[in-house]
mmCIF file of C-alpha atoms in Angstrom:
data_model
loop_
_atom_site.group_PDB
_atom_site.id
_atom_site.type_symbol
_atom_site.label_atom_id
_atom_site.label_comp_id
_atom_site.label_asym_id
_atom_site.label_seq_id
_atom_site.Cartn_x
_atom_site.Cartn_y
_atom_site.Cartn_z
ATOM 1 C CA UNK A 1 57.574 -15.586 7.564
ATOM 2 C CA UNK A 2 58.089 -17.864 10.568
ATOM 3 C CA UNK A 3 54.950 -19.139 12.280
ATOM 4 C CA UNK A 4 56.508 -18.172 15.599
ATOM 5 C CA UNK A 5 55.499 -14.602 14.798
ATOM 6 C CA UNK A 6 51.859 -15.564 14.309
ATOM 7 C CA UNK A 7 50.720 -13.785 17.454
ATOM 8 C CA UNK A 8 52.440 -10.545 16.388
ATOM 9 C CA UNK A 9 50.747 -10.225 13.002
ATOM 10 C CA UNK A 10 47.513 -8.316 13.320
ATOM 11 C CA UNK A 11 46.610 -5.782 10.661
ATOM 12 C CA UNK A 12 45.763 -5.326 7.004
ATOM 13 C CA UNK A 13 47.430 -5.941 3.676
ATOM 14 C CA UNK A 14 46.026 -4.278 0.559
ATOM 15 C CA UNK A 15 46.518 -6.607 -2.383
ATOM 16 C CA UNK A 16 46.396 -5.551 -6.027
ATOM 17 C CA UNK A 17 44.489 -8.623 -7.163
ATOM 18 C CA UNK A 18 45.561 -9.974 -10.528
ATOM 19 C CA UNK A 19 43.135 -10.807 -13.326
ATOM 20 C CA UNK A 20 42.235 -14.489 -13.314
ATOM 21 C CA UNK A 21 42.736 -14.814 -9.572
ATOM 22 C CA UNK A 22 39.790 -15.387 -7.267
ATOM 23 C CA UNK A 23 39.655 -13.552 -3.953
ATOM 24 C CA UNK A 24 40.341 -16.916 -2.304
ATOM 25 C CA UNK A 25 43.507 -17.306 -4.403
ATOM 26 C CA UNK A 26 44.810 -13.999 -3.024
ATOM 27 C CA UNK A 27 44.024 -15.042 0.547
ATOM 28 C CA UNK A 28 45.786 -18.391 0.046
ATOM 29 C CA UNK A 29 48.843 -16.644 -1.397
ATOM 30 C CA UNK A 30 49.198 -14.279 1.563
ATOM 31 C CA UNK A 31 48.671 -17.123 4.037
ATOM 32 C CA UNK A 32 51.569 -18.966 2.430
ATOM 33 C CA UNK A 33 53.830 -15.915 2.254
ATOM 34 C CA UNK A 34 53.447 -14.823 5.871
ATOM 35 C CA UNK A 35 52.815 -18.200 7.474
ATOM 36 C CA UNK A 36 49.573 -17.173 9.177
ATOM 37 C CA UNK A 37 46.368 -19.152 8.752
ATOM 38 C CA UNK A 38 43.982 -16.489 10.005
ATOM 39 C CA UNK A 39 43.563 -14.332 6.899
ATOM 40 C CA UNK A 40 40.266 -13.044 5.505
ATOM 41 C CA UNK A 41 39.130 -10.473 2.942
ATOM 42 C CA UNK A 42 36.674 -7.592 2.687
ATOM 43 C CA UNK A 43 34.674 -7.201 -0.504
ATOM 44 C CA UNK A 44 35.027 -9.997 -3.070
ATOM 45 C CA UNK A 45 36.274 -9.183 -6.569
ATOM 46 C CA UNK A 46 35.234 -11.154 -9.656
ATOM 47 C CA UNK A 47 38.088 -13.219 -11.149
ATOM 48 C CA UNK A 48 38.316 -10.999 -14.266
ATOM 49 C CA UNK A 49 38.557 -7.854 -12.119
ATOM 50 C CA UNK A 50 41.763 -6.407 -10.694
ATOM 51 C CA UNK A 51 42.695 -3.990 -7.962
ATOM 52 C CA UNK A 52 42.097 -3.365 -4.288
ATOM 53 C CA UNK A 53 41.369 -6.413 -2.151
ATOM 54 C CA UNK A 54 41.758 -5.721 1.566
ATOM 55 C CA UNK A 55 43.033 -8.694 3.561
ATOM 56 C CA UNK A 56 42.793 -8.847 7.337
ATOM 57 C CA UNK A 57 45.529 -10.755 9.145
ATOM 58 C CA UNK A 58 45.275 -12.266 12.622
ATOM 59 C CA UNK A 59 42.847 -10.584 14.971
ATOM 60 C CA UNK A 60 42.297 -7.777 12.473
ATOM 61 C CA UNK A 61 39.936 -10.152 10.660
ATOM 62 C CA UNK A 62 37.379 -9.168 13.324
ATOM 63 C CA UNK A 63 37.437 -5.641 11.896
ATOM 64 C CA UNK A 64 36.806 -6.590 8.257
ATOM 65 C CA UNK A 65 33.066 -6.040 8.766
ATOM 66 C CA UNK A 66 33.717 -2.315 9.207
ATOM 67 C CA UNK A 67 35.446 -2.144 5.820
ATOM 68 C CA UNK A 68 32.931 -4.105 3.771
ATOM 69 C CA UNK A 69 30.309 -1.382 3.944
ATOM 70 C CA UNK A 70 32.722 1.392 2.907
ATOM 71 C CA UNK A 71 32.338 3.389 -0.296
ATOM 72 C CA UNK A 72 34.067 1.753 -3.264
ATOM 73 C CA UNK A 73 35.670 3.299 -6.335
ATOM 74 C CA UNK A 74 35.931 1.397 -9.633
ATOM 75 C CA UNK A 75 37.343 2.047 -13.073
ATOM 76 C CA UNK A 76 35.327 0.162 -15.665
ATOM 77 C CA UNK A 77 35.531 -0.336 -19.417
ATOM 78 C CA UNK A 78 32.235 -1.029 -21.185
ATOM 79 C CA UNK A 79 31.898 -2.506 -24.671
ATOM 80 C CA UNK A 80 28.746 -1.095 -26.261
ATOM 81 C CA UNK A 81 26.761 -2.941 -28.916
ATOM 82 C CA UNK A 82 27.111 -6.402 -27.360
ATOM 83 C CA UNK A 83 26.045 -8.231 -24.212
ATOM 84 C CA UNK A 84 27.396 -11.473 -22.779
ATOM 85 C CA UNK A 85 25.559 -13.948 -20.571
ATOM 86 C CA UNK A 86 27.883 -13.145 -17.647
ATOM 87 C CA UNK A 87 28.073 -9.404 -18.439
ATOM 88 C CA UNK A 88 31.876 -9.713 -18.471
ATOM 89 C CA UNK A 89 34.553 -10.943 -20.933
ATOM 90 C CA UNK A 90 34.414 -14.503 -19.582
ATOM 91 C CA UNK A 91 30.942 -15.103 -20.987
ATOM 92 C CA UNK A 92 29.587 -15.698 -24.484
ATOM 93 C CA UNK A 93 27.881 -13.013 -26.533
ATOM 94 C CA UNK A 94 24.112 -13.492 -26.361
ATOM 95 C CA UNK A 95 22.944 -10.166 -27.809
ATOM 96 C CA UNK A 96 24.373 -7.901 -30.474
ATOM 97 C CA UNK A 97 23.077 -4.790 -32.209
ATOM 98 C CA UNK A 98 24.705 -3.242 -35.220
ATOM 99 C CA UNK A 99 24.929 0.495 -34.664
ATOM 100 C CA UNK A 100 25.005 2.721 -37.718
ATOM 101 C CA UNK A 101 25.548 5.824 -35.604
ATOM 102 C CA UNK A 102 26.889 5.588 -32.052
ATOM 103 C CA UNK A 103 25.328 7.774 -29.349
ATOM 104 C CA UNK A 104 26.943 11.180 -29.031
ATOM 105 C CA UNK A 105 29.021 12.122 -26.001
ATOM 106 C CA UNK A 106 26.154 14.350 -24.817
ATOM 107 C CA UNK A 107 23.699 11.456 -25.090
ATOM 108 C CA UNK A 108 26.015 9.217 -23.082
ATOM 109 C CA UNK A 109 26.386 11.900 -20.407
ATOM 110 C CA UNK A 110 22.624 12.341 -20.093
ATOM 111 C CA UNK A 111 22.037 8.598 -19.801
ATOM 112 C CA UNK A 112 24.766 8.152 -17.192
ATOM 113 C CA UNK A 113 23.281 10.903 -15.044
ATOM 114 C CA UNK A 114 20.152 8.746 -14.632
ATOM 115 C CA UNK A 115 22.193 6.168 -12.735
ATOM 116 C CA UNK A 116 23.580 8.545 -10.098
ATOM 117 C CA UNK A 117 21.813 8.404 -6.755
ATOM 118 C CA UNK A 118 19.658 5.686 -5.229
ATOM 119 C CA UNK A 119 18.518 3.400 -8.026
ATOM 120 C CA UNK A 120 16.960 -0.007 -8.605
ATOM 121 C CA UNK A 121 19.263 -2.678 -10.028
ATOM 122 C CA UNK A 122 18.860 -6.325 -11.036
ATOM 123 C CA UNK A 123 22.016 -8.328 -10.198
ATOM 124 C CA UNK A 124 23.694 -10.445 -12.907
ATOM 125 C CA UNK A 125 22.366 -13.971 -13.351
ATOM 126 C CA UNK A 126 25.975 -15.126 -12.904
ATOM 127 C CA UNK A 127 26.390 -13.926 -9.307
ATOM 128 C CA UNK A 128 26.759 -15.464 -5.851
ATOM 129 C CA UNK A 129 23.261 -14.493 -4.744
ATOM 130 C CA UNK A 130 21.252 -17.347 -3.232
ATOM 131 C CA UNK A 131 18.058 -18.458 -4.963
ATOM 132 C CA UNK A 132 16.157 -21.031 -2.885
ATOM 133 C CA UNK A 133 19.375 -22.215 -1.274
ATOM 134 C CA UNK A 134 21.465 -22.339 -4.456
ATOM 135 C CA UNK A 135 23.914 -19.875 -5.962
ATOM 136 C CA UNK A 136 22.555 -17.974 -8.941
ATOM 137 C CA UNK A 137 25.642 -18.745 -11.023
ATOM 138 C CA UNK A 138 25.167 -22.484 -10.471
ATOM 139 C CA UNK A 139 21.577 -22.252 -11.704
ATOM 140 C CA UNK A 140 22.663 -20.148 -14.685
ATOM 141 C CA UNK A 141 25.390 -22.606 -15.665
ATOM 142 C CA UNK A 142 22.861 -25.431 -15.467
ATOM 143 C CA UNK A 143 20.632 -23.568 -17.911
ATOM 144 C CA UNK A 144 17.816 -23.070 -15.424
ATOM 145 C CA UNK A 145 15.577 -20.039 -15.717
ATOM 146 C CA UNK A 146 14.991 -17.882 -12.644
ATOM 147 C CA UNK A 147 14.272 -14.313 -11.657
ATOM 148 C CA UNK A 148 16.540 -12.261 -9.446
ATOM 149 C CA UNK A 149 14.840 -9.670 -7.239
ATOM 150 C CA UNK A 150 15.538 -6.019 -7.885
ATOM 151 C CA UNK A 151 17.651 -4.383 -5.193
ATOM 152 C CA UNK A 152 18.185 -0.796 -4.135
ATOM 153 C CA UNK A 153 21.757 0.462 -4.548
ATOM 154 C CA UNK A 154 23.426 3.842 -4.209
ATOM 155 C CA UNK A 155 25.853 5.364 -6.698
ATOM 156 C CA UNK A 156 27.481 8.610 -5.553
ATOM 157 C CA UNK A 157 29.063 9.531 -8.854
ATOM 158 C CA UNK A 158 30.027 8.410 -12.348
ATOM 159 C CA UNK A 159 32.760 10.139 -14.342
ATOM 160 C CA UNK A 160 33.393 9.534 -18.032
ATOM 161 C CA UNK A 161 37.109 8.861 -18.377
ATOM 162 C CA UNK A 162 36.943 8.292 -22.122
ATOM 163 C CA UNK A 163 34.499 7.596 -24.927
ATOM 164 C CA UNK A 164 35.695 6.118 -28.220
ATOM 165 C CA UNK A 165 32.771 3.966 -29.372
ATOM 166 C CA UNK A 166 32.211 1.154 -28.883
ATOM 167 C CA UNK A 167 34.495 1.668 -25.856
ATOM 168 C CA UNK A 168 33.275 3.648 -22.855
ATOM 169 C CA UNK A 169 35.552 4.179 -19.843
ATOM 170 C CA UNK A 170 34.002 5.176 -16.514
ATOM 171 C CA UNK A 171 34.973 5.806 -12.919
ATOM 172 C CA UNK A 172 32.221 4.871 -10.461
ATOM 173 C CA UNK A 173 31.889 5.756 -6.783
ATOM 174 C CA UNK A 174 29.286 3.494 -5.191
ATOM 175 C CA UNK A 175 28.113 1.784 -2.039
ATOM 176 C CA UNK A 176 28.180 -1.886 -1.164
ATOM 177 C CA UNK A 177 25.863 -4.159 -3.111
ATOM 178 C CA UNK A 178 26.288 -2.361 -6.430
ATOM 179 C CA UNK A 179 27.099 -4.588 -9.419
ATOM 180 C CA UNK A 180 29.211 -2.780 -12.009
ATOM 181 C CA UNK A 181 28.429 -5.534 -14.526
ATOM 182 C CA UNK A 182 24.723 -4.758 -14.151
ATOM 183 C CA UNK A 183 25.478 -1.058 -14.529
ATOM 184 C CA UNK A 184 27.259 -1.761 -17.823
ATOM 185 C CA UNK A 185 24.260 -3.754 -19.056
ATOM 186 C CA UNK A 186 21.754 -1.098 -18.016
ATOM 187 C CA UNK A 187 23.710 1.817 -19.505
ATOM 188 C CA UNK A 188 23.944 -0.061 -22.798
ATOM 189 C CA UNK A 189 20.215 -0.714 -22.868
ATOM 190 C CA UNK A 190 19.379 2.884 -21.976
ATOM 191 C CA UNK A 191 21.492 3.903 -24.980
ATOM 192 C CA UNK A 192 19.203 1.699 -27.129
ATOM 193 C CA UNK A 193 21.895 -0.898 -27.635
ATOM 194 C CA UNK A 194 23.755 -3.387 -25.417
ATOM 195 C CA UNK A 195 26.779 -3.293 -23.162
ATOM 196 C CA UNK A 196 29.019 -5.463 -21.003
ATOM 197 C CA UNK A 197 32.018 -4.904 -18.789
ATOM 198 C CA UNK A 198 35.286 -5.830 -20.516
ATOM 199 C CA UNK A 199 37.590 -4.633 -17.730
ATOM 200 C CA UNK A 200 37.075 -3.698 -14.098
ATOM 201 C CA UNK A 201 39.563 -2.313 -11.604
ATOM 202 C CA UNK A 202 38.781 -1.363 -8.013
ATOM 203 C CA UNK A 203 40.984 1.498 -6.900
ATOM 204 C CA UNK A 204 39.632 2.118 -3.397
ATOM 205 C CA UNK A 205 37.544 0.744 -0.536
ATOM 206 C CA UNK A 206 37.120 3.532 1.971
ATOM 207 C CA UNK A 207 40.586 4.652 3.064
ATOM 208 C CA UNK A 208 42.286 1.610 1.499
ATOM 209 C CA UNK A 209 43.532 2.654 -1.939
ATOM 210 C CA UNK A 210 45.482 1.228 -4.833
ATOM 211 C CA UNK A 211 48.449 3.344 -3.695
ATOM 212 C CA UNK A 212 48.642 1.087 -0.601
ATOM 213 C CA UNK A 213 48.477 -2.117 -2.654
ATOM 214 C CA UNK A 214 51.134 -4.733 -3.322
ATOM 215 C CA UNK A 215 51.322 -7.328 -6.087
ATOM 216 C CA UNK A 216 51.695 -10.563 -4.144
ATOM 217 C CA UNK A 217 52.010 -12.591 -7.354
ATOM 218 C CA UNK A 218 55.538 -11.204 -7.738
ATOM 219 C CA UNK A 219 56.668 -11.461 -4.130
ATOM 220 C CA UNK A 220 58.327 -14.239 -2.191
ATOM 221 C CA UNK A 221 58.582 -14.891 1.519
ATOM 222 C CA UNK A 222 61.931 -13.124 1.898
ATOM 223 C CA UNK A 223 60.804 -9.986 0.111
ATOM 224 C CA UNK A 224 57.595 -9.737 2.093
ATOM 225 C CA UNK A 225 59.608 -9.991 5.320
ATOM 226 C CA UNK A 226 61.979 -7.238 4.193
ATOM 227 C CA UNK A 227 59.146 -4.921 3.153
ATOM 228 C CA UNK A 228 56.713 -5.844 5.932
ATOM 229 C CA UNK A 229 56.593 -2.439 7.651
ATOM 230 C CA UNK A 230 56.204 -0.753 4.274
ATOM 231 C CA UNK A 231 52.792 -2.134 3.431
ATOM 232 C CA UNK A 232 51.349 -3.714 6.587
ATOM 233 C CA UNK A 233 48.600 -1.408 7.934
ATOM 234 C CA UNK A 234 47.550 -1.276 11.626
ATOM 235 C CA UNK A 235 44.216 -2.715 12.803
ATOM 236 C CA UNK A 236 42.641 0.645 13.629
ATOM 237 C CA UNK A 237 43.020 1.716 9.991
ATOM 238 C CA UNK A 238 39.622 0.052 9.444
ATOM 239 C CA UNK A 239 37.782 2.305 11.895
ATOM 240 C CA UNK A 240 39.289 5.744 11.371
ATOM 241 C CA UNK A 241 35.828 7.072 10.490
ATOM 242 C CA UNK A 242 34.837 6.926 14.174
ATOM 243 C CA UNK A 243 35.879 9.461 16.833
ATOM 244 C CA UNK A 244 38.620 8.605 19.290
ATOM 245 C CA UNK A 245 38.233 7.997 23.034
ATOM 246 C CA UNK A 246 41.051 7.367 25.509
ATOM 247 C CA UNK A 247 40.808 5.431 28.753
ATOM 248 C CA UNK A 248 43.070 5.488 31.801
ATOM 249 C CA UNK A 249 45.292 2.720 33.093
ATOM 250 C CA UNK A 250 42.754 1.636 35.712
ATOM 251 C CA UNK A 251 39.926 1.716 33.181
ATOM 252 C CA UNK A 252 41.944 -0.413 30.760
ATOM 253 C CA UNK A 253 41.792 -3.444 33.064
ATOM 254 C CA UNK A 254 38.019 -3.152 33.345
ATOM 255 C CA UNK A 255 37.712 -2.603 29.584
ATOM 256 C CA UNK A 256 39.548 -5.828 28.777
ATOM 257 C CA UNK A 257 37.163 -7.632 31.124
ATOM 258 C CA UNK A 258 34.229 -6.349 29.080
ATOM 259 C CA UNK A 259 33.007 -3.872 31.669
ATOM 260 C CA UNK A 260 31.322 -0.541 30.918
ATOM 261 C CA UNK A 261 33.238 2.578 31.933
ATOM 262 C CA UNK A 262 31.563 5.673 33.393
ATOM 263 C CA UNK A 263 33.055 9.140 33.094
ATOM 264 C CA UNK A 264 35.293 8.567 30.080
ATOM 265 C CA UNK A 265 36.622 11.884 28.718
ATOM 266 C CA UNK A 266 35.289 12.753 25.297
ATOM 267 C CA UNK A 267 31.801 11.390 25.859
ATOM 268 C CA UNK A 268 29.665 13.150 23.216
ATOM 269 C CA UNK A 269 26.803 15.096 24.785
ATOM 270 C CA UNK A 270 23.389 13.794 23.795
ATOM 271 C CA UNK A 271 24.834 11.352 21.253
ATOM 272 C CA UNK A 272 23.710 8.072 22.799
ATOM 273 C CA UNK A 273 25.064 4.858 21.281
ATOM 274 C CA UNK A 274 27.714 6.657 19.221
ATOM 275 C CA UNK A 275 30.434 4.270 18.091
ATOM 276 C CA UNK A 276 34.011 5.269 18.989
ATOM 277 C CA UNK A 277 37.454 3.731 18.674
ATOM 278 C CA UNK A 278 39.066 3.220 22.047
ATOM 279 C CA UNK A 279 42.739 3.548 22.998
ATOM 280 C CA UNK A 280 44.429 2.525 26.224
ATOM 281 C CA UNK A 281 46.638 4.817 28.303
ATOM 282 C CA UNK A 282 49.747 3.699 26.382
ATOM 283 C CA UNK A 283 48.138 4.557 23.040
ATOM 284 C CA UNK A 284 47.351 0.978 21.980
ATOM 285 C CA UNK A 285 44.157 0.367 20.039
ATOM 286 C CA UNK A 286 41.781 -1.358 22.453
ATOM 287 C CA UNK A 287 38.665 -1.807 20.334
ATOM 288 C CA UNK A 288 35.294 -0.188 19.729
ATOM 289 C CA UNK A 289 32.633 0.980 22.118
ATOM 290 C CA UNK A 290 29.415 2.946 22.334
ATOM 291 C CA UNK A 291 28.521 5.726 24.717
ATOM 292 C CA UNK A 292 25.324 5.136 26.656
ATOM 293 C CA UNK A 293 23.798 7.706 28.944
ATOM 294 C CA UNK A 294 23.206 5.254 31.809
ATOM 295 C CA UNK A 295 26.332 3.098 31.596
ATOM 296 C CA UNK A 296 29.014 5.244 29.999
ATOM 297 C CA UNK A 297 31.389 3.623 27.515
ATOM 298 C CA UNK A 298 30.239 0.070 26.757
ATOM 299 C CA UNK A 299 32.549 -2.355 24.887
ATOM 300 C CA UNK A 300 31.313 -3.482 21.477
ATOM 301 C CA UNK A 301 34.548 -5.080 20.319
ATOM 302 C CA UNK A 302 37.483 -5.580 22.666
ATOM 303 C CA UNK A 303 40.734 -5.748 20.727
ATOM 304 C CA UNK A 304 43.824 -7.196 22.339
ATOM 305 C CA UNK A 305 46.929 -8.662 20.724
ATOM 306 C CA UNK A 306 48.187 -10.014 24.054
#
């Protein structure tokens, strides 16, 4: 796509990330295809994982922060009876337990129920968490011993999609910060054996789903130009969870100068500091603001593609 259109490209592309690709690889690919340098992503995926990776293009990168905290949905395959050092198929097996009789389906269901809700979880040693200024995975690869602090995570639901031991297929709905690899390890141990994640596919981040996704590994510049309107999502797609407020033509000028606006229709009664998405008189997305009792609608993020 010609660089002359750089200023016109502001929105989101949902990529179906391929196995073996890093999140950075996907960003680099889209940069090359559309000829825009300003591309970022929300919610990193491990190289072995596939599925939804939301990329922000142009000024929409400023809105990625509102996607990163959204609920995520994963489909995971767990191999029971073994555990790798990375808790995924890229590692080496470090623990194995011969199982004469695999847990029953009822036992698996009861164990899984313990992981639904707000739980404590220890991240994988091979993760990007910082330990005294260094990445945990760098310390792990160097053979250094260290402890990772337990963190609180929230899992809204786990559904068993299939159980044919040693294979266990799950669908997990969780909040940001949850490690599915750690979940696989912990479920295995609760079943008095071991477990690691052999396959992981993210099928949704908030309103961005696998149905929106494109496989950029199979696309070229011409095809992406021809199908641009088909898969390019508008900037305000990231903030649909917030109520809408509309401002008048005169207010729009003040808004783009970062000024607070009194008497904006739709001000929620008694809901001080409520975040809303703001639209100008012509229907264009103008950013995000909060309602304050004393000042009216105050800009939090002014969005302009001009």
